[in-house]
Amino acid sequence: MSAACSWWPVGHHLLPEGSTLTLEDQMQLQANLDIAERVADRADDILTKARAANLDAQELDHLREKAARARMAYYDALNADLAL
């Protein structure tokens, strides 16, 4: 089995052979990824609303940076998880 499937919390049959991750581990990893993705999505939504509200450039830059950091945190967590 491919290691790329190790994060999907649907059963041990998707874990790579020899993996020490339990189903509970998988489900916790998936829950953490879901939270990180929701945080990133929320940050993107806030930025979109701020743009529509014509906030000043400095505030938009701050929100853009927060959204980018949140999205990078999600991708970092996803990549780390997929490497298991």
PDB file of N, CA, C and O in Angstrom:
ATOM      1  N   MET A   1       0.831  -1.196   0.000  1.00  0.00           N
ATOM      2  CA  MET A   1       0.000   0.000   0.000  1.00  0.00           C
ATOM      3  C   MET A   1       0.867   1.247   0.000  1.00  0.00           C
ATOM      4  O   MET A   1       1.914   1.282   0.604  1.00  0.00           O
ATOM      5  N   SER A   2       0.376   2.274  -0.591  1.00  0.00           N
ATOM      6  CA  SER A   2       1.095   3.545  -0.667  1.00  0.00           C
ATOM      7  C   SER A   2       1.057   4.287   0.660  1.00  0.00           C
ATOM      8  O   SER A   2       0.024   4.351   1.319  1.00  0.00           O
ATOM      9  N   ALA A   3       2.182   4.881   1.031  1.00  0.00           N
ATOM     10  CA  ALA A   3       2.235   5.681   2.261  1.00  0.00           C
ATOM     11  C   ALA A   3       1.362   6.916   2.145  1.00  0.00           C
ATOM     12  O   ALA A   3       0.950   7.485   3.132  1.00  0.00           O
ATOM     13  N   ALA A   4       1.053   7.335   0.939  1.00  0.00           N
ATOM     14  CA  ALA A   4       0.224   8.517   0.738  1.00  0.00           C
ATOM     15  C   ALA A   4      -1.180   8.322   1.310  1.00  0.00           C
ATOM     16  O   ALA A   4      -1.879   9.283   1.556  1.00  0.00           O
ATOM     17  N   CYS A   5      -1.593   7.104   1.529  1.00  0.00           N
ATOM     18  CA  CYS A   5      -2.931   6.843   2.053  1.00  0.00           C
ATOM     19  C   CYS A   5      -2.957   6.771   3.575  1.00  0.00           C
ATOM     20  O   CYS A   5      -4.008   6.593   4.152  1.00  0.00           O
ATOM     21  N   SER A   6      -1.808   6.909   4.230  1.00  0.00           N
ATOM     22  CA  SER A   6      -1.757   6.650   5.664  1.00  0.00           C
ATOM     23  C   SER A   6      -2.609   7.586   6.498  1.00  0.00           C
ATOM     24  O   SER A   6      -2.962   7.267   7.608  1.00  0.00           O
ATOM     25  N   TRP A   7      -2.949   8.743   5.977  1.00  0.00           N
ATOM     26  CA  TRP A   7      -3.684   9.713   6.781  1.00  0.00           C
ATOM     27  C   TRP A   7      -5.188   9.513   6.729  1.00  0.00           C
ATOM     28  O   TRP A   7      -5.904  10.072   7.519  1.00  0.00           O
ATOM     29  N   TRP A   8      -5.691   8.724   5.821  1.00  0.00           N
ATOM     30  CA  TRP A   8      -7.133   8.621   5.644  1.00  0.00           C
ATOM     31  C   TRP A   8      -7.735   7.710   6.697  1.00  0.00           C
ATOM     32  O   TRP A   8      -7.389   6.543   6.783  1.00  0.00           O
ATOM     33  N   PRO A   9      -8.640   8.226   7.547  1.00  0.00           N
ATOM     34  CA  PRO A   9      -9.084   7.457   8.716  1.00  0.00           C
ATOM     35  C   PRO A   9     -10.227   6.494   8.438  1.00  0.00           C
ATOM     36  O   PRO A   9     -11.293   6.605   9.000  1.00  0.00           O
ATOM     37  N   VAL A  10     -10.018   5.541   7.552  1.00  0.00           N
ATOM     38  CA  VAL A  10     -11.102   4.606   7.265  1.00  0.00           C
ATOM     39  C   VAL A  10     -10.737   3.166   7.581  1.00  0.00           C
ATOM     40  O   VAL A  10     -11.548   2.293   7.397  1.00  0.00           O
ATOM     41  N   GLY A  11      -9.545   2.923   8.041  1.00  0.00           N
ATOM     42  CA  GLY A  11      -9.231   1.557   8.429  1.00  0.00           C
ATOM     43  C   GLY A  11      -7.770   1.213   8.276  1.00  0.00           C
ATOM     44  O   GLY A  11      -7.046   1.845   7.530  1.00  0.00           O
ATOM     45  N   HIS A  12      -7.371   0.187   8.997  1.00  0.00           N
ATOM     46  CA  HIS A  12      -5.971  -0.222   8.998  1.00  0.00           C
ATOM     47  C   HIS A  12      -5.511  -0.717   7.639  1.00  0.00           C
ATOM     48  O   HIS A  12      -4.315  -0.706   7.351  1.00  0.00           O
ATOM     49  N   HIS A  13      -6.406  -1.150   6.793  1.00  0.00           N
ATOM     50  CA  HIS A  13      -6.009  -1.681   5.499  1.00  0.00           C
ATOM     51  C   HIS A  13      -5.359  -0.619   4.614  1.00  0.00           C
ATOM     52  O   HIS A  13      -4.697  -0.949   3.640  1.00  0.00           O
ATOM     53  N   LEU A  14      -5.490   0.657   4.950  1.00  0.00           N
ATOM     54  CA  LEU A  14      -4.862   1.705   4.166  1.00  0.00           C
ATOM     55  C   LEU A  14      -3.495   2.113   4.701  1.00  0.00           C
ATOM     56  O   LEU A  14      -2.801   2.908   4.090  1.00  0.00           O
ATOM     57  N   LEU A  15      -3.108   1.558   5.839  1.00  0.00           N
ATOM     58  CA  LEU A  15      -1.798   1.875   6.387  1.00  0.00           C
ATOM     59  C   LEU A  15      -0.719   1.096   5.642  1.00  0.00           C
ATOM     60  O   LEU A  15      -0.930  -0.047   5.245  1.00  0.00           O
ATOM     61  N   PRO A  16       0.445   1.724   5.458  1.00  0.00           N
ATOM     62  CA  PRO A  16       1.543   0.989   4.820  1.00  0.00           C
ATOM     63  C   PRO A  16       1.938  -0.215   5.675  1.00  0.00           C
ATOM     64  O   PRO A  16       1.824  -0.178   6.904  1.00  0.00           O
ATOM     65  N   GLU A  17       2.403  -1.240   5.035  1.00  0.00           N
ATOM     66  CA  GLU A  17       2.824  -2.435   5.754  1.00  0.00           C
ATOM     67  C   GLU A  17       3.932  -2.071   6.745  1.00  0.00           C
ATOM     68  O   GLU A  17       4.847  -1.318   6.427  1.00  0.00           O
ATOM     69  N   GLY A  18       3.823  -2.553   7.960  1.00  0.00           N
ATOM     70  CA  GLY A  18       4.817  -2.280   8.985  1.00  0.00           C
ATOM     71  C   GLY A  18       4.590  -0.985   9.747  1.00  0.00           C
ATOM     72  O   GLY A  18       5.351  -0.641  10.635  1.00  0.00           O
ATOM     73  N   SER A  19       3.538  -0.264   9.433  1.00  0.00           N
ATOM     74  CA  SER A  19       3.259   0.987  10.128  1.00  0.00           C
ATOM     75  C   SER A  19       2.841   0.710  11.562  1.00  0.00           C
ATOM     76  O   SER A  19       2.167  -0.271  11.849  1.00  0.00           O
ATOM     77  N   THR A  20       3.243   1.595  12.463  1.00  0.00           N
ATOM     78  CA  THR A  20       2.857   1.445  13.862  1.00  0.00           C
ATOM     79  C   THR A  20       1.666   2.323  14.216  1.00  0.00           C
ATOM     80  O   THR A  20       1.234   2.340  15.361  1.00  0.00           O
ATOM     81  N   LEU A  21       1.129   3.061  13.244  1.00  0.00           N
ATOM     82  CA  LEU A  21      -0.037   3.901  13.500  1.00  0.00           C
ATOM     83  C   LEU A  21      -1.268   3.045  13.728  1.00  0.00           C
ATOM     84  O   LEU A  21      -1.521   2.092  13.002  1.00  0.00           O
ATOM     85  N   THR A  22      -2.042   3.408  14.724  1.00  0.00           N
ATOM     86  CA  THR A  22      -3.309   2.732  14.970  1.00  0.00           C
ATOM     87  C   THR A  22      -4.425   3.505  14.264  1.00  0.00           C
ATOM     88  O   THR A  22      -4.222   4.625  13.801  1.00  0.00           O
ATOM     89  N   LEU A  23      -5.589   2.915  14.226  1.00  0.00           N
ATOM     90  CA  LEU A  23      -6.742   3.610  13.663  1.00  0.00           C
ATOM     91  C   LEU A  23      -7.020   4.885  14.452  1.00  0.00           C
ATOM     92  O   LEU A  23      -7.341   5.924  13.882  1.00  0.00           O
ATOM     93  N   GLU A  24      -6.861   4.823  15.768  1.00  0.00           N
ATOM     94  CA  GLU A  24      -7.050   6.014  16.604  1.00  0.00           C
ATOM     95  C   GLU A  24      -6.044   7.106  16.223  1.00  0.00           C
ATOM     96  O   GLU A  24      -6.401   8.282  16.147  1.00  0.00           O
ATOM     97  N   ASP A  25      -4.786   6.712  15.969  1.00  0.00           N
ATOM     98  CA  ASP A  25      -3.773   7.673  15.510  1.00  0.00           C
ATOM     99  C   ASP A  25      -4.214   8.325  14.207  1.00  0.00           C
ATOM    100  O   ASP A  25      -4.117   9.537  14.034  1.00  0.00           O
ATOM    101  N   GLN A  26      -4.678   7.504  13.273  1.00  0.00           N
ATOM    102  CA  GLN A  26      -5.132   8.014  11.979  1.00  0.00           C
ATOM    103  C   GLN A  26      -6.252   9.028  12.157  1.00  0.00           C
ATOM    104  O   GLN A  26      -6.263  10.076  11.528  1.00  0.00           O
ATOM    105  N   MET A  27      -7.205   8.678  12.997  1.00  0.00           N
ATOM    106  CA  MET A  27      -8.361   9.549  13.176  1.00  0.00           C
ATOM    107  C   MET A  27      -7.956  10.856  13.839  1.00  0.00           C
ATOM    108  O   MET A  27      -8.472  11.920  13.494  1.00  0.00           O
ATOM    109  N   GLN A  28      -7.009  10.809  14.789  1.00  0.00           N
ATOM    110  CA  GLN A  28      -6.531  12.027  15.432  1.00  0.00           C
ATOM    111  C   GLN A  28      -5.780  12.901  14.422  1.00  0.00           C
ATOM    112  O   GLN A  28      -5.957  14.122  14.393  1.00  0.00           O
ATOM    113  N   LEU A  29      -4.948  12.290  13.598  1.00  0.00           N
ATOM    114  CA  LEU A  29      -4.245  13.044  12.558  1.00  0.00           C
ATOM    115  C   LEU A  29      -5.235  13.710  11.614  1.00  0.00           C
ATOM    116  O   LEU A  29      -5.079  14.879  11.246  1.00  0.00           O
ATOM    117  N   GLN A  30      -6.258  12.970  11.212  1.00  0.00           N
ATOM    118  CA  GLN A  30      -7.255  13.539  10.304  1.00  0.00           C
ATOM    119  C   GLN A  30      -8.011  14.680  10.973  1.00  0.00           C
ATOM    120  O   GLN A  30      -8.277  15.703  10.349  1.00  0.00           O
ATOM    121  N   ALA A  31      -8.354  14.524  12.243  1.00  0.00           N
ATOM    122  CA  ALA A  31      -9.052  15.593  12.964  1.00  0.00           C
ATOM    123  C   ALA A  31      -8.187  16.844  13.027  1.00  0.00           C
ATOM    124  O   ALA A  31      -8.681  17.967  12.819  1.00  0.00           O
ATOM    125  N   ASN A  32      -6.894  16.669  13.296  1.00  0.00           N
ATOM    126  CA  ASN A  32      -5.985  17.816  13.331  1.00  0.00           C
ATOM    127  C   ASN A  32      -5.872  18.485  11.969  1.00  0.00           C
ATOM    128  O   ASN A  32      -5.834  19.722  11.879  1.00  0.00           O
ATOM    129  N   LEU A  33      -5.811  17.692  10.923  1.00  0.00           N
ATOM    130  CA  LEU A  33      -5.762  18.258   9.572  1.00  0.00           C
ATOM    131  C   LEU A  33      -7.049  19.012   9.245  1.00  0.00           C
ATOM    132  O   LEU A  33      -7.013  20.083   8.635  1.00  0.00           O
ATOM    133  N   ASP A  34      -8.179  18.458   9.641  1.00  0.00           N
ATOM    134  CA  ASP A  34      -9.457  19.129   9.395  1.00  0.00           C
ATOM    135  C   ASP A  34      -9.504  20.482  10.094  1.00  0.00           C
ATOM    136  O   ASP A  34      -9.974  21.466   9.522  1.00  0.00           O
ATOM    137  N   ILE A  35      -9.010  20.540  11.320  1.00  0.00           N
ATOM    138  CA  ILE A  35      -8.983  21.806  12.065  1.00  0.00           C
ATOM    139  C   ILE A  35      -8.085  22.807  11.356  1.00  0.00           C
ATOM    140  O   ILE A  35      -8.463  23.967  11.159  1.00  0.00           O
ATOM    141  N   ALA A  36      -6.891  22.379  10.963  1.00  0.00           N
ATOM    142  CA  ALA A  36      -5.955  23.274  10.279  1.00  0.00           C
ATOM    143  C   ALA A  36      -6.546  23.785   8.970  1.00  0.00           C
ATOM    144  O   ALA A  36      -6.385  24.960   8.618  1.00  0.00           O
ATOM    145  N   GLU A  37      -7.263  22.914   8.259  1.00  0.00           N
ATOM    146  CA  GLU A  37      -7.877  23.341   7.003  1.00  0.00           C
ATOM    147  C   GLU A  37      -8.997  24.358   7.252  1.00  0.00           C
ATOM    148  O   GLU A  37      -9.119  25.350   6.533  1.00  0.00           O
ATOM    149  N   ARG A  38      -9.801  24.132   8.294  1.00  0.00           N
ATOM    150  CA  ARG A  38     -10.872  25.086   8.611  1.00  0.00           C
ATOM    151  C   ARG A  38     -10.303  26.446   9.017  1.00  0.00           C
ATOM    152  O   ARG A  38     -10.835  27.489   8.638  1.00  0.00           O
ATOM    153  N   VAL A  39      -9.214  26.443   9.774  1.00  0.00           N
ATOM    154  CA  VAL A  39      -8.568  27.703  10.165  1.00  0.00           C
ATOM    155  C   VAL A  39      -8.085  28.442   8.924  1.00  0.00           C
ATOM    156  O   VAL A  39      -8.285  29.657   8.792  1.00  0.00           O
ATOM    157  N   ALA A  40      -7.465  27.731   8.006  1.00  0.00           N
ATOM    158  CA  ALA A  40      -6.975  28.355   6.775  1.00  0.00           C
ATOM    159  C   ALA A  40      -8.135  28.876   5.928  1.00  0.00           C
ATOM    160  O   ALA A  40      -8.071  29.990   5.391  1.00  0.00           O
ATOM    161  N   ASP A  41      -9.200  28.096   5.824  1.00  0.00           N
ATOM    162  CA  ASP A  41     -10.370  28.543   5.055  1.00  0.00           C
ATOM    163  C   ASP A  41     -10.997  29.782   5.676  1.00  0.00           C
ATOM    164  O   ASP A  41     -11.392  30.716   4.979  1.00  0.00           O
ATOM    165  N   ARG A  42     -11.086  29.793   7.005  1.00  0.00           N
ATOM    166  CA  ARG A  42     -11.655  30.943   7.708  1.00  0.00           C
ATOM    167  C   ARG A  42     -10.799  32.198   7.482  1.00  0.00           C
ATOM    168  O   ARG A  42     -11.329  33.289   7.260  1.00  0.00           O
ATOM    169  N   ALA A  43      -9.486  32.041   7.530  1.00  0.00           N
ATOM    170  CA  ALA A  43      -8.590  33.172   7.295  1.00  0.00           C
ATOM    171  C   ALA A  43      -8.761  33.702   5.870  1.00  0.00           C
ATOM    172  O   ALA A  43      -8.773  34.920   5.652  1.00  0.00           O
ATOM    173  N   ASP A  44      -8.930  32.802   4.907  1.00  0.00           N
ATOM    174  CA  ASP A  44      -9.175  33.227   3.527  1.00  0.00           C
ATOM    175  C   ASP A  44     -10.499  33.978   3.406  1.00  0.00           C
ATOM    176  O   ASP A  44     -10.596  34.984   2.702  1.00  0.00           O
ATOM    177  N   ASP A  45     -11.531  33.491   4.093  1.00  0.00           N
ATOM    178  CA  ASP A  45     -12.836  34.157   4.063  1.00  0.00           C
ATOM    179  C   ASP A  45     -12.757  35.559   4.668  1.00  0.00           C
ATOM    180  O   ASP A  45     -13.345  36.508   4.133  1.00  0.00           O
ATOM    181  N   ILE A  46     -12.040  35.688   5.777  1.00  0.00           N
ATOM    182  CA  ILE A  46     -11.885  36.999   6.412  1.00  0.00           C
ATOM    183  C   ILE A  46     -11.171  37.956   5.469  1.00  0.00           C
ATOM    184  O   ILE A  46     -11.566  39.119   5.330  1.00  0.00           O
ATOM    185  N   LEU A  47     -10.139  37.474   4.810  1.00  0.00           N
ATOM    186  CA  LEU A  47      -9.411  38.306   3.854  1.00  0.00           C
ATOM    187  C   LEU A  47     -10.313  38.735   2.702  1.00  0.00           C
ATOM    188  O   LEU A  47     -10.316  39.906   2.312  1.00  0.00           O
ATOM    189  N   THR A  48     -11.108  37.834   2.183  1.00  0.00           N
ATOM    190  CA  THR A  48     -12.030  38.160   1.088  1.00  0.00           C
ATOM    191  C   THR A  48     -13.029  39.224   1.516  1.00  0.00           C
ATOM    192  O   THR A  48     -13.292  40.184   0.772  1.00  0.00           O
ATOM    193  N   LYS A  49     -13.583  39.075   2.713  1.00  0.00           N
ATOM    194  CA  LYS A  49     -14.538  40.064   3.217  1.00  0.00           C
ATOM    195  C   LYS A  49     -13.869  41.412   3.453  1.00  0.00           C
ATOM    196  O   LYS A  49     -14.469  42.463   3.212  1.00  0.00           O
ATOM    197  N   ALA A  50     -12.630  41.383   3.922  1.00  0.00           N
ATOM    198  CA  ALA A  50     -11.896  42.630   4.153  1.00  0.00           C
ATOM    199  C   ALA A  50     -11.631  43.355   2.840  1.00  0.00           C
ATOM    200  O   ALA A  50     -11.734  44.588   2.768  1.00  0.00           O
ATOM    201  N   ARG A  51     -11.304  42.602   1.807  1.00  0.00           N
ATOM    202  CA  ARG A  51     -11.099  43.219   0.487  1.00  0.00           C
ATOM    203  C   ARG A  51     -12.391  43.869   0.002  1.00  0.00           C
ATOM    204  O   ARG A  51     -12.370  44.973  -0.532  1.00  0.00           O
ATOM    205  N   ALA A  52     -13.505  43.163   0.190  1.00  0.00           N
ATOM    206  CA  ALA A  52     -14.796  43.695  -0.256  1.00  0.00           C
ATOM    207  C   ALA A  52     -15.179  44.939   0.537  1.00  0.00           C
ATOM    208  O   ALA A  52     -15.867  45.819   0.021  1.00  0.00           O
ATOM    209  N   ALA A  53     -14.736  45.018   1.786  1.00  0.00           N
ATOM    210  CA  ALA A  53     -15.050  46.166   2.633  1.00  0.00           C
ATOM    211  C   ALA A  53     -14.084  47.330   2.415  1.00  0.00           C
ATOM    212  O   ALA A  53     -14.186  48.359   3.075  1.00  0.00           O
ATOM    213  N   ASN A  54     -13.147  47.144   1.492  1.00  0.00           N
ATOM    214  CA  ASN A  54     -12.171  48.190   1.159  1.00  0.00           C
ATOM    215  C   ASN A  54     -11.379  48.669   2.376  1.00  0.00           C
ATOM    216  O   ASN A  54     -11.204  49.872   2.573  1.00  0.00           O
ATOM    217  N   LEU A  55     -10.892  47.719   3.159  1.00  0.00           N
ATOM    218  CA  LEU A  55     -10.021  48.086   4.274  1.00  0.00           C
ATOM    219  C   LEU A  55      -8.731  48.685   3.734  1.00  0.00           C
ATOM    220  O   LEU A  55      -8.374  48.468   2.584  1.00  0.00           O
ATOM    221  N   ASP A  56      -8.035  49.408   4.591  1.00  0.00           N
ATOM    222  CA  ASP A  56      -6.806  50.046   4.121  1.00  0.00           C
ATOM    223  C   ASP A  56      -5.743  48.995   3.793  1.00  0.00           C
ATOM    224  O   ASP A  56      -5.802  47.855   4.219  1.00  0.00           O
ATOM    225  N   ALA A  57      -4.763  49.407   3.013  1.00  0.00           N
ATOM    226  CA  ALA A  57      -3.748  48.495   2.489  1.00  0.00           C
ATOM    227  C   ALA A  57      -2.965  47.807   3.604  1.00  0.00           C
ATOM    228  O   ALA A  57      -2.638  46.617   3.501  1.00  0.00           O
ATOM    229  N   GLN A  58      -2.676  48.525   4.670  1.00  0.00           N
ATOM    230  CA  GLN A  58      -1.901  47.939   5.763  1.00  0.00           C
ATOM    231  C   GLN A  58      -2.677  46.811   6.450  1.00  0.00           C
ATOM    232  O   GLN A  58      -2.126  45.758   6.754  1.00  0.00           O
ATOM    233  N   GLU A  59      -3.959  47.034   6.687  1.00  0.00           N
ATOM    234  CA  GLU A  59      -4.785  45.994   7.306  1.00  0.00           C
ATOM    235  C   GLU A  59      -4.936  44.795   6.364  1.00  0.00           C
ATOM    236  O   GLU A  59      -4.880  43.644   6.801  1.00  0.00           O
ATOM    237  N   LEU A  60      -5.113  45.047   5.078  1.00  0.00           N
ATOM    238  CA  LEU A  60      -5.206  43.951   4.111  1.00  0.00           C
ATOM    239  C   LEU A  60      -3.907  43.142   4.071  1.00  0.00           C
ATOM    240  O   LEU A  60      -3.947  41.912   4.004  1.00  0.00           O
ATOM    241  N   ASP A  61      -2.783  43.817   4.120  1.00  0.00           N
ATOM    242  CA  ASP A  61      -1.500  43.110   4.126  1.00  0.00           C
ATOM    243  C   ASP A  61      -1.385  42.213   5.348  1.00  0.00           C
ATOM    244  O   ASP A  61      -0.914  41.082   5.262  1.00  0.00           O
ATOM    245  N   HIS A  62      -1.818  42.728   6.497  1.00  0.00           N
ATOM    246  CA  HIS A  62      -1.784  41.945   7.732  1.00  0.00           C
ATOM    247  C   HIS A  62      -2.670  40.704   7.598  1.00  0.00           C
ATOM    248  O   HIS A  62      -2.250  39.588   7.948  1.00  0.00           O
ATOM    249  N   LEU A  63      -3.879  40.880   7.088  1.00  0.00           N
ATOM    250  CA  LEU A  63      -4.797  39.748   6.924  1.00  0.00           C
ATOM    251  C   LEU A  63      -4.282  38.773   5.871  1.00  0.00           C
ATOM    252  O   LEU A  63      -4.426  37.552   6.016  1.00  0.00           O
ATOM    253  N   ARG A  64      -3.687  39.284   4.814  1.00  0.00           N
ATOM    254  CA  ARG A  64      -3.118  38.431   3.768  1.00  0.00           C
ATOM    255  C   ARG A  64      -1.994  37.560   4.342  1.00  0.00           C
ATOM    256  O   ARG A  64      -1.907  36.368   4.052  1.00  0.00           O
ATOM    257  N   GLU A  65      -1.177  38.161   5.199  1.00  0.00           N
ATOM    258  CA  GLU A  65      -0.084  37.416   5.828  1.00  0.00           C
ATOM    259  C   GLU A  65      -0.632  36.334   6.755  1.00  0.00           C
ATOM    260  O   GLU A  65      -0.145  35.200   6.754  1.00  0.00           O
ATOM    261  N   LYS A  66      -1.658  36.661   7.544  1.00  0.00           N
ATOM    262  CA  LYS A  66      -2.265  35.670   8.438  1.00  0.00           C
ATOM    263  C   LYS A  66      -2.872  34.523   7.636  1.00  0.00           C
ATOM    264  O   LYS A  66      -2.725  33.354   8.010  1.00  0.00           O
ATOM    265  N   ALA A  67      -3.543  34.844   6.534  1.00  0.00           N
ATOM    266  CA  ALA A  67      -4.154  33.805   5.707  1.00  0.00           C
ATOM    267  C   ALA A  67      -3.076  32.915   5.087  1.00  0.00           C
ATOM    268  O   ALA A  67      -3.230  31.688   5.041  1.00  0.00           O
ATOM    269  N   ALA A  68      -2.000  33.516   4.634  1.00  0.00           N
ATOM    270  CA  ALA A  68      -0.917  32.735   4.034  1.00  0.00           C
ATOM    271  C   ALA A  68      -0.267  31.825   5.072  1.00  0.00           C
ATOM    272  O   ALA A  68       0.022  30.654   4.788  1.00  0.00           O
ATOM    273  N   ARG A  69      -0.046  32.331   6.277  1.00  0.00           N
ATOM    274  CA  ARG A  69       0.550  31.509   7.343  1.00  0.00           C
ATOM    275  C   ARG A  69      -0.370  30.335   7.703  1.00  0.00           C
ATOM    276  O   ARG A  69       0.092  29.212   7.914  1.00  0.00           O
ATOM    277  N   ALA A  70      -1.668  30.605   7.774  1.00  0.00           N
ATOM    278  CA  ALA A  70      -2.620  29.538   8.108  1.00  0.00           C
ATOM    279  C   ALA A  70      -2.639  28.470   7.024  1.00  0.00           C
ATOM    280  O   ALA A  70      -2.665  27.269   7.319  1.00  0.00           O
ATOM    281  N   ARG A  71      -2.609  28.884   5.765  1.00  0.00           N
ATOM    282  CA  ARG A  71      -2.622  27.924   4.665  1.00  0.00           C
ATOM    283  C   ARG A  71      -1.313  27.120   4.659  1.00  0.00           C
ATOM    284  O   ARG A  71      -1.315  25.904   4.454  1.00  0.00           O
ATOM    285  N   MET A  72      -0.184  27.784   4.903  1.00  0.00           N
ATOM    286  CA  MET A  72       1.104  27.074   4.940  1.00  0.00           C
ATOM    287  C   MET A  72       1.141  26.085   6.102  1.00  0.00           C
ATOM    288  O   MET A  72       1.680  24.981   5.967  1.00  0.00           O
ATOM    289  N   ALA A  73       0.560  26.449   7.238  1.00  0.00           N
ATOM    290  CA  ALA A  73       0.512  25.537   8.381  1.00  0.00           C
ATOM    291  C   ALA A  73      -0.288  24.284   8.026  1.00  0.00           C
ATOM    292  O   ALA A  73       0.093  23.165   8.390  1.00  0.00           O
ATOM    293  N   TYR A  74      -1.380  24.479   7.315  1.00  0.00           N
ATOM    294  CA  TYR A  74      -2.180  23.326   6.877  1.00  0.00           C
ATOM    295  C   TYR A  74      -1.371  22.439   5.933  1.00  0.00           C
ATOM    296  O   TYR A  74      -1.305  21.223   6.111  1.00  0.00           O
ATOM    297  N   TYR A  75      -0.738  23.037   4.926  1.00  0.00           N
ATOM    298  CA  TYR A  75       0.046  22.246   3.977  1.00  0.00           C
ATOM    299  C   TYR A  75       1.230  21.566   4.650  1.00  0.00           C
ATOM    300  O   TYR A  75       1.561  20.431   4.317  1.00  0.00           O
ATOM    301  N   ASP A  76       1.867  22.235   5.594  1.00  0.00           N
ATOM    302  CA  ASP A  76       2.973  21.617   6.334  1.00  0.00           C
ATOM    303  C   ASP A  76       2.476  20.399   7.106  1.00  0.00           C
ATOM    304  O   ASP A  76       3.127  19.343   7.103  1.00  0.00           O
ATOM    305  N   ALA A  77       1.328  20.529   7.769  1.00  0.00           N
ATOM    306  CA  ALA A  77       0.771  19.406   8.522  1.00  0.00           C
ATOM    307  C   ALA A  77       0.380  18.266   7.582  1.00  0.00           C
ATOM    308  O   ALA A  77       0.633  17.097   7.877  1.00  0.00           O
ATOM    309  N   LEU A  78      -0.203  18.599   6.456  1.00  0.00           N
ATOM    310  CA  LEU A  78      -0.598  17.579   5.492  1.00  0.00           C
ATOM    311  C   LEU A  78       0.628  16.861   4.948  1.00  0.00           C
ATOM    312  O   LEU A  78       0.658  15.613   4.900  1.00  0.00           O
ATOM    313  N   ASN A  79       1.652  17.589   4.573  1.00  0.00           N
ATOM    314  CA  ASN A  79       2.861  16.966   4.046  1.00  0.00           C
ATOM    315  C   ASN A  79       3.551  16.098   5.089  1.00  0.00           C
ATOM    316  O   ASN A  79       4.049  15.014   4.762  1.00  0.00           O
ATOM    317  N   ALA A  80       3.598  16.550   6.328  1.00  0.00           N
ATOM    318  CA  ALA A  80       4.213  15.759   7.385  1.00  0.00           C
ATOM    319  C   ALA A  80       3.432  14.473   7.607  1.00  0.00           C
ATOM    320  O   ALA A  80       4.019  13.399   7.796  1.00  0.00           O
ATOM    321  N   ASP A  81       2.122  14.577   7.565  1.00  0.00           N
ATOM    322  CA  ASP A  81       1.279  13.413   7.767  1.00  0.00           C
ATOM    323  C   ASP A  81       1.433  12.426   6.627  1.00  0.00           C
ATOM    324  O   ASP A  81       1.524  11.220   6.830  1.00  0.00           O
ATOM    325  N   LEU A  82       1.487  12.927   5.411  1.00  0.00           N
ATOM    326  CA  LEU A  82       1.622  12.041   4.255  1.00  0.00           C
ATOM    327  C   LEU A  82       2.974  11.342   4.246  1.00  0.00           C
ATOM    328  O   LEU A  82       3.123  10.290   3.640  1.00  0.00           O
ATOM    329  N   ALA A  83       3.946  11.926   4.920  1.00  0.00           N
ATOM    330  CA  ALA A  83       5.281  11.310   4.957  1.00  0.00           C
ATOM    331  C   ALA A  83       5.369  10.156   5.951  1.00  0.00           C
ATOM    332  O   ALA A  83       6.368   9.446   5.964  1.00  0.00           O
ATOM    333  N   LEU A  84       4.326   9.962   6.764  1.00  0.00           N
ATOM    334  CA  LEU A  84       4.372   8.877   7.763  1.00  0.00           C
ATOM    335  C   LEU A  84       4.409   7.515   7.104  1.00  0.00           C
ATOM    336  O   LEU A  84       3.820   7.217   6.168  1.00  0.00           O
TER     337      LEU A  84
END
